[in-house]
Short mmCIF file of C-alpha atoms in Angstrom, two decimals:
data_model
loop_
_atom_site.label_atom_id
_atom_site.label_comp_id
_atom_site.label_asym_id
_atom_site.label_seq_id
_atom_site.Cartn_x
_atom_site.Cartn_y
_atom_site.Cartn_z
CA MET A 1 -109.27 -19.82 -236.13
CA ARG A 2 -109.70 -22.79 -233.82
CA VAL A 3 -111.96 -22.22 -230.82
CA PHE A 4 -111.54 -23.98 -227.50
CA ALA A 5 -114.13 -24.20 -224.74
CA SER A 6 -113.06 -22.43 -221.57
CA ILE A 7 -113.48 -25.74 -219.71
CA SER A 8 -110.59 -27.11 -221.80
CA PRO A 9 -107.66 -26.19 -219.51
CA TRP A 10 -109.37 -28.10 -216.68
CA LEU A 11 -109.67 -31.33 -218.64
CA PRO A 12 -106.11 -32.73 -218.37
CA LEU A 13 -106.29 -32.18 -214.62
CA LEU A 14 -109.68 -33.86 -214.25
CA LYS A 15 -109.35 -36.55 -216.94
CA ASN A 16 -109.54 -39.48 -214.47
CA HIS A 17 -112.74 -38.09 -212.93
CA LEU A 18 -114.69 -36.90 -216.00
CA ALA A 19 -117.25 -39.70 -215.73
CA SER A 20 -118.09 -38.59 -212.18
CA PHE A 21 -119.61 -35.20 -212.95
CA VAL A 22 -121.72 -33.14 -215.35
CA VAL A 23 -120.56 -29.70 -216.54
CA LEU A 24 -123.13 -27.00 -215.69
CA GLU A 25 -123.83 -23.27 -216.06
CA GLU A 26 -121.79 -21.11 -218.46
CA LYS A 27 -119.33 -23.78 -219.48
CA ALA A 28 -122.16 -26.15 -220.40
CA ALA A 29 -123.69 -23.40 -222.54
CA GLU A 30 -120.36 -23.03 -224.35
CA LEU A 31 -120.20 -26.77 -225.00
CA TYR A 32 -123.64 -26.83 -226.64
CA LEU A 33 -122.38 -24.31 -229.20
CA ILE A 34 -118.83 -25.58 -229.63
CA SER A 35 -119.25 -29.35 -229.45
CA LEU A 36 -122.81 -29.94 -230.63
CA LEU A 37 -123.12 -27.16 -233.21
CA GLU A 38 -119.41 -26.67 -233.93
CA LYS A 39 -119.85 -22.90 -233.60
CA PRO A 40 -117.79 -20.39 -231.61
CA ALA A 41 -119.20 -19.45 -228.20
CA ALA A 42 -119.55 -15.93 -226.88
CA ALA A 43 -116.70 -14.39 -224.90
CA HIS A 44 -116.18 -16.17 -221.60
CA ARG A 45 -117.40 -14.15 -218.64
CA THR A 46 -116.04 -16.14 -215.72
CA LYS A 47 -113.16 -18.36 -214.69
CA GLU A 48 -115.46 -20.47 -212.53
CA ALA A 49 -116.33 -24.06 -213.42
CA VAL A 50 -119.58 -25.42 -211.93
CA LEU A 51 -119.85 -29.21 -211.88
CA GLY A 52 -122.77 -31.41 -210.83
CA ILE A 53 -121.91 -34.58 -208.96
CA TRP A 54 -124.17 -37.30 -207.53
CA LYS A 55 -122.30 -37.67 -204.24
CA GLU A 56 -120.31 -35.42 -201.89
CA GLY A 57 -118.12 -35.87 -198.85
CA LYS A 58 -116.12 -39.02 -198.14
CA PRO A 59 -117.53 -41.13 -201.05
CA VAL A 60 -115.58 -38.84 -203.41
CA GLN A 61 -112.59 -38.26 -201.14
CA SER A 62 -110.25 -39.17 -203.99
CA LEU A 63 -111.41 -36.20 -206.10
CA HIS A 64 -110.95 -33.84 -203.15
CA ASP A 65 -107.45 -35.24 -202.51
CA HIS A 66 -106.61 -34.93 -206.21
CA LEU A 67 -107.56 -31.24 -206.26
CA ILE A 68 -105.59 -30.47 -203.12
CA GLN A 69 -102.54 -32.36 -204.40
CA ASN A 70 -102.69 -30.30 -207.61
CA GLY A 71 -102.52 -26.93 -205.94
CA PHE A 72 -106.17 -26.14 -205.19
CA ARG A 73 -107.28 -24.86 -201.82
CA LYS A 74 -110.76 -24.92 -200.34
CA ARG A 75 -112.34 -21.54 -200.02
CA SER A 76 -115.65 -19.80 -199.54
CA LEU A 77 -117.03 -18.66 -202.90
CA MET A 78 -120.08 -16.80 -201.60
CA SER A 79 -120.02 -13.46 -199.82
CA ASN A 80 -122.76 -14.50 -197.38
CA ASP A 81 -121.12 -17.75 -196.26
CA VAL A 82 -120.53 -18.36 -192.58
CA PRO A 83 -116.81 -17.70 -191.91
CA GLY A 84 -114.76 -20.87 -192.15
CA THR A 85 -117.16 -22.79 -194.40
CA SER A 86 -116.02 -23.94 -197.83
CA ARG A 87 -118.13 -24.06 -200.94
CA GLY A 88 -115.47 -24.80 -203.54
CA TYR A 89 -111.84 -24.82 -204.59
CA PHE A 90 -109.50 -22.24 -206.07
CA ARG A 91 -106.22 -22.18 -207.99
CA GLU A 92 -104.75 -18.94 -209.25
CA ASP A 93 -104.24 -19.95 -212.88
CA LEU A 94 -107.56 -21.78 -213.35
CA GLY A 95 -109.91 -19.93 -211.00
CA ASN A 96 -112.80 -21.40 -209.00
CA ILE A 97 -114.29 -24.85 -209.24
CA ARG A 98 -117.62 -25.37 -207.51
CA PHE A 99 -119.57 -28.61 -207.11
CA ILE A 100 -123.28 -29.07 -206.53
CA CYS A 101 -124.97 -32.32 -205.54
CA PRO A 102 -128.59 -33.45 -205.11
CA GLN A 103 -130.27 -32.14 -201.96
CA THR A 104 -131.86 -35.08 -200.13
CA ARG A 105 -133.24 -33.24 -197.09
CA PRO A 106 -134.24 -29.61 -196.43
CA ASP A 107 -131.61 -28.92 -193.77
CA GLN A 108 -128.73 -30.59 -195.61
CA LYS A 109 -125.37 -28.85 -195.19
CA PRO A 110 -122.18 -29.28 -197.21
CA SER A 111 -120.04 -32.10 -195.92
CA SER A 112 -117.12 -31.05 -193.72
CA ARG A 113 -115.04 -34.02 -194.89
CA GLY A 114 -114.10 -35.20 -198.36
CA LEU A 115 -115.32 -33.37 -201.45
CA SER A 116 -117.06 -30.08 -200.67
CA ALA A 117 -120.28 -29.78 -202.70
CA LEU A 118 -123.29 -27.53 -202.20
CA PRO A 119 -126.60 -29.47 -201.90
CA ASP A 120 -129.04 -28.15 -204.49
CA LYS A 121 -132.59 -29.37 -205.18
CA ARG A 122 -132.07 -28.59 -208.91
CA ALA A 123 -129.22 -31.10 -209.21
CA PHE A 124 -131.48 -34.18 -209.56
CA PHE A 125 -133.16 -32.64 -212.59
CA LEU A 126 -129.93 -31.52 -214.29
CA LEU A 127 -127.96 -34.72 -213.71
CA GLU A 128 -130.53 -37.15 -215.13
CA SER A 129 -129.66 -38.69 -218.53
CA PRO A 130 -126.79 -36.34 -219.51
CA HIS A 131 -125.24 -36.13 -222.98
CA SER A 132 -121.58 -36.89 -223.64
CA VAL A 133 -119.58 -34.65 -225.97
CA ASP A 134 -115.98 -34.82 -227.20
CA VAL A 135 -113.84 -31.81 -226.41
CA PRO A 136 -110.46 -31.64 -228.21
CA TYR A 137 -107.61 -29.99 -226.34
CA LEU A 138 -103.85 -30.07 -226.97
CA GLY A 139 -104.03 -33.09 -229.25
CA GLN A 140 -106.35 -35.16 -227.04
CA ASN A 141 -110.10 -35.74 -227.00
CA TYR A 142 -111.92 -35.66 -223.70
CA GLU A 143 -115.40 -37.09 -223.17
CA VAL A 144 -117.36 -34.59 -221.07
CA GLN A 145 -120.93 -34.85 -219.80
CA ILE A 146 -123.43 -31.98 -220.09
CA PRO A 147 -127.16 -31.89 -219.27
CA GLN A 148 -129.79 -32.54 -221.89
CA VAL A 149 -130.26 -29.18 -223.57
CA GLY A 150 -134.00 -29.16 -222.81
CA ARG A 151 -133.35 -29.70 -219.12
CA PHE A 152 -130.68 -27.01 -219.15
CA ILE A 153 -133.00 -24.48 -220.82
CA LEU A 154 -135.95 -25.42 -218.62
CA ASP A 155 -133.87 -25.09 -215.46
CA LYS A 156 -132.81 -21.58 -216.50
CA GLY A 157 -136.40 -20.66 -217.31
CA LEU A 158 -137.83 -21.92 -214.03
CA GLU A 159 -135.25 -19.90 -212.09
CA LEU A 160 -136.36 -16.58 -213.59
CA LYS A 161 -137.73 -14.35 -210.83
CA THR A 162 -141.27 -13.17 -211.53
CA GLY A 163 -142.30 -11.06 -208.54
CA ARG A 164 -143.52 -7.47 -208.88
CA PHE A 165 -140.95 -5.99 -206.49
CA LEU A 166 -137.55 -7.08 -207.79
CA ASN A 167 -134.44 -5.34 -206.59
CA PRO A 168 -131.74 -4.50 -209.17
CA GLU A 169 -129.53 -7.41 -208.09
CA LYS A 170 -132.33 -9.94 -208.63
CA ILE A 171 -133.25 -8.40 -211.98
CA TYR A 172 -129.64 -8.67 -213.17
CA GLU A 173 -129.32 -12.24 -211.90
CA SER A 174 -132.49 -13.31 -213.68
CA SER A 175 -131.60 -11.42 -216.84
CA GLN A 176 -128.36 -13.40 -216.99
CA GLY A 177 -130.42 -16.60 -216.98
CA LEU A 178 -132.70 -15.30 -219.72
CA LEU A 179 -129.62 -14.19 -221.67
CA VAL A 180 -128.36 -17.80 -221.64
CA ILE A 181 -131.67 -18.93 -223.16
CA LEU A 182 -131.50 -16.24 -225.84
CA ASP A 183 -127.85 -16.96 -226.53
CA LEU A 184 -128.52 -20.65 -227.16
CA LEU A 185 -131.84 -20.54 -228.99
CA VAL A 186 -132.35 -17.29 -230.93
CA SER A 187 -129.89 -18.09 -233.73
CA HIS A 188 -129.67 -21.87 -233.39
CA ALA A 189 -132.75 -23.61 -234.75
CA GLU A 190 -131.10 -27.05 -234.39
CA LEU A 191 -130.55 -26.54 -230.67
CA GLN A 192 -134.08 -25.24 -230.18
CA GLU A 193 -135.52 -28.27 -231.98
CA GLU A 194 -133.50 -30.58 -229.74
CA ALA A 195 -134.69 -28.68 -226.65
CA MET A 196 -138.32 -29.05 -227.76
CA ASP A 197 -137.83 -32.80 -228.23
CA ASP A 198 -136.39 -32.99 -224.71
CA PHE A 199 -139.36 -31.03 -223.30
CA LEU A 200 -141.72 -33.75 -224.55
CA GLU A 201 -139.90 -36.33 -222.43
CA ILE A 202 -139.61 -34.27 -219.24
CA ARG A 203 -141.70 -35.37 -216.29
CA PRO A 204 -143.83 -34.02 -214.82
CA PRO A 205 -145.14 -32.12 -217.88
CA ALA A 206 -146.32 -29.37 -215.52
CA LEU A 207 -142.73 -28.10 -215.43
CA VAL A 208 -142.91 -27.15 -219.11
CA LYS A 209 -146.28 -25.47 -218.56
CA GLU A 210 -144.78 -23.47 -215.69
CA PHE A 211 -141.91 -22.38 -217.95
CA LEU A 212 -144.45 -21.22 -220.55
CA GLN A 213 -146.32 -19.15 -217.96
CA ILE A 214 -143.09 -17.51 -216.81
CA LEU A 215 -142.18 -16.63 -220.41
CA LYS A 216 -145.60 -15.07 -220.94
CA GLN A 217 -145.11 -12.92 -217.83
CA GLN A 218 -141.55 -11.93 -218.71
CA GLY A 219 -141.84 -11.16 -222.41
CA PRO A 220 -141.13 -7.96 -224.38
CA GLY A 221 -141.91 -4.88 -222.32
CA SER A 222 -141.17 -6.49 -218.95
CA VAL A 223 -138.27 -5.25 -216.84
CA LEU A 224 -136.57 -8.64 -217.03
CA TRP A 225 -136.90 -8.92 -220.82
CA ASP A 226 -135.63 -5.38 -221.39
CA SER A 227 -132.59 -6.07 -219.20
CA ALA A 228 -131.76 -9.36 -220.97
CA GLN A 229 -132.37 -7.77 -224.38
CA ARG A 230 -129.91 -5.00 -223.59
CA LEU A 231 -127.27 -7.54 -222.55
CA TYR A 232 -127.88 -9.56 -225.72
CA LEU A 233 -127.54 -6.53 -228.00
CA GLU A 234 -124.32 -5.55 -226.23
CA ARG A 235 -122.94 -9.03 -226.86
CA TYR A 236 -124.14 -9.12 -230.49
CA PRO A 237 -124.07 -5.48 -231.72
CA GLY A 238 -125.32 -6.44 -235.18
CA SER A 239 -128.54 -7.94 -233.83
CA LYS A 240 -131.90 -6.20 -233.99
CA ILE A 241 -134.67 -5.91 -231.43
CA VAL A 242 -137.20 -7.13 -233.99
CA THR A 243 -135.26 -10.41 -234.30
CA LEU A 244 -135.51 -11.05 -230.58
CA THR A 245 -139.17 -10.09 -230.48
CA LYS A 246 -140.05 -12.38 -233.39
CA TRP A 247 -138.12 -15.24 -231.80
CA TYR A 248 -140.01 -14.74 -228.54
CA TRP A 249 -143.48 -14.93 -230.09
CA ASP A 250 -142.53 -17.89 -232.30
CA PHE A 251 -141.03 -19.75 -229.34
CA VAL A 252 -144.05 -19.08 -227.11
CA LYS A 253 -146.37 -20.35 -229.85
CA GLY A 254 -144.27 -23.48 -230.33
CA LEU A 255 -144.12 -24.10 -226.59
CA SER A 256 -147.90 -23.61 -226.31
CA ARG A 257 -148.46 -26.25 -228.98
CA LEU A 258 -146.11 -28.59 -227.15
CA VAL A 259 -147.99 -28.10 -223.85
CA GLU A 260 -151.26 -28.92 -225.63
CA GLN A 261 -149.62 -31.99 -227.13
CA GLN A 262 -148.56 -33.12 -223.66
CA LYS A 263 -152.13 -32.69 -222.44
CA ASN A 264 -153.63 -34.52 -225.41
CA PRO A 265 -151.03 -37.02 -226.69
CA PRO A 266 -151.74 -38.71 -230.03
CA ALA A 267 -153.61 -42.00 -229.75
#
């Protein structure tokens, strides 16, 4: 059975703009498994595509015009948006497409003209030095950019909420991020090795140390871990809790060694 990434139906539409953006979130996670490891991805959970782009507004007017000309309409994609503001684009057969761009000032708002993209301070980190992968679809190959896997994993890890008083919505949101980490690393030693290599190059090294501290706080027995573990076991019914627990302790040990290596690099 041939497996296609869920980003595939978007590619013919966006083929002239593929070099302009980096695929993020769930669809990037799928591409790590499908394109880099040549393994099937888990069932797709959303019809939304999230794309990182260096610029917004009038400098990328052509991409905005292209989407509108191909049946997309601007629409608010967040329930708490101010009425009348747009965060993305929608077409019935493809779903939502949402862009994020680097946030250059604290009070930055999405541009009202040209391409609508949400300023996000995480975008700088995710867009630096992306990988290119080939995605076959309907007899054509498309070159698509995704973040370095280490940056992708680290970004998910740093977003995990660690406060004592988490409401159920925040717990679920964070458990989804931890689930992505488990989904990519627990059964894929090659991907984990690549992520570790990326961690060594990430600056500042304190980011990796922060990720390690979060993992130590949110390990087996924590509310967040238990929630993500339940989601993982629902997705992979044949998996065992002991497998996840062993992976956790091995990963924490490996990450601890890496942090020490960053502190005391070889002469």
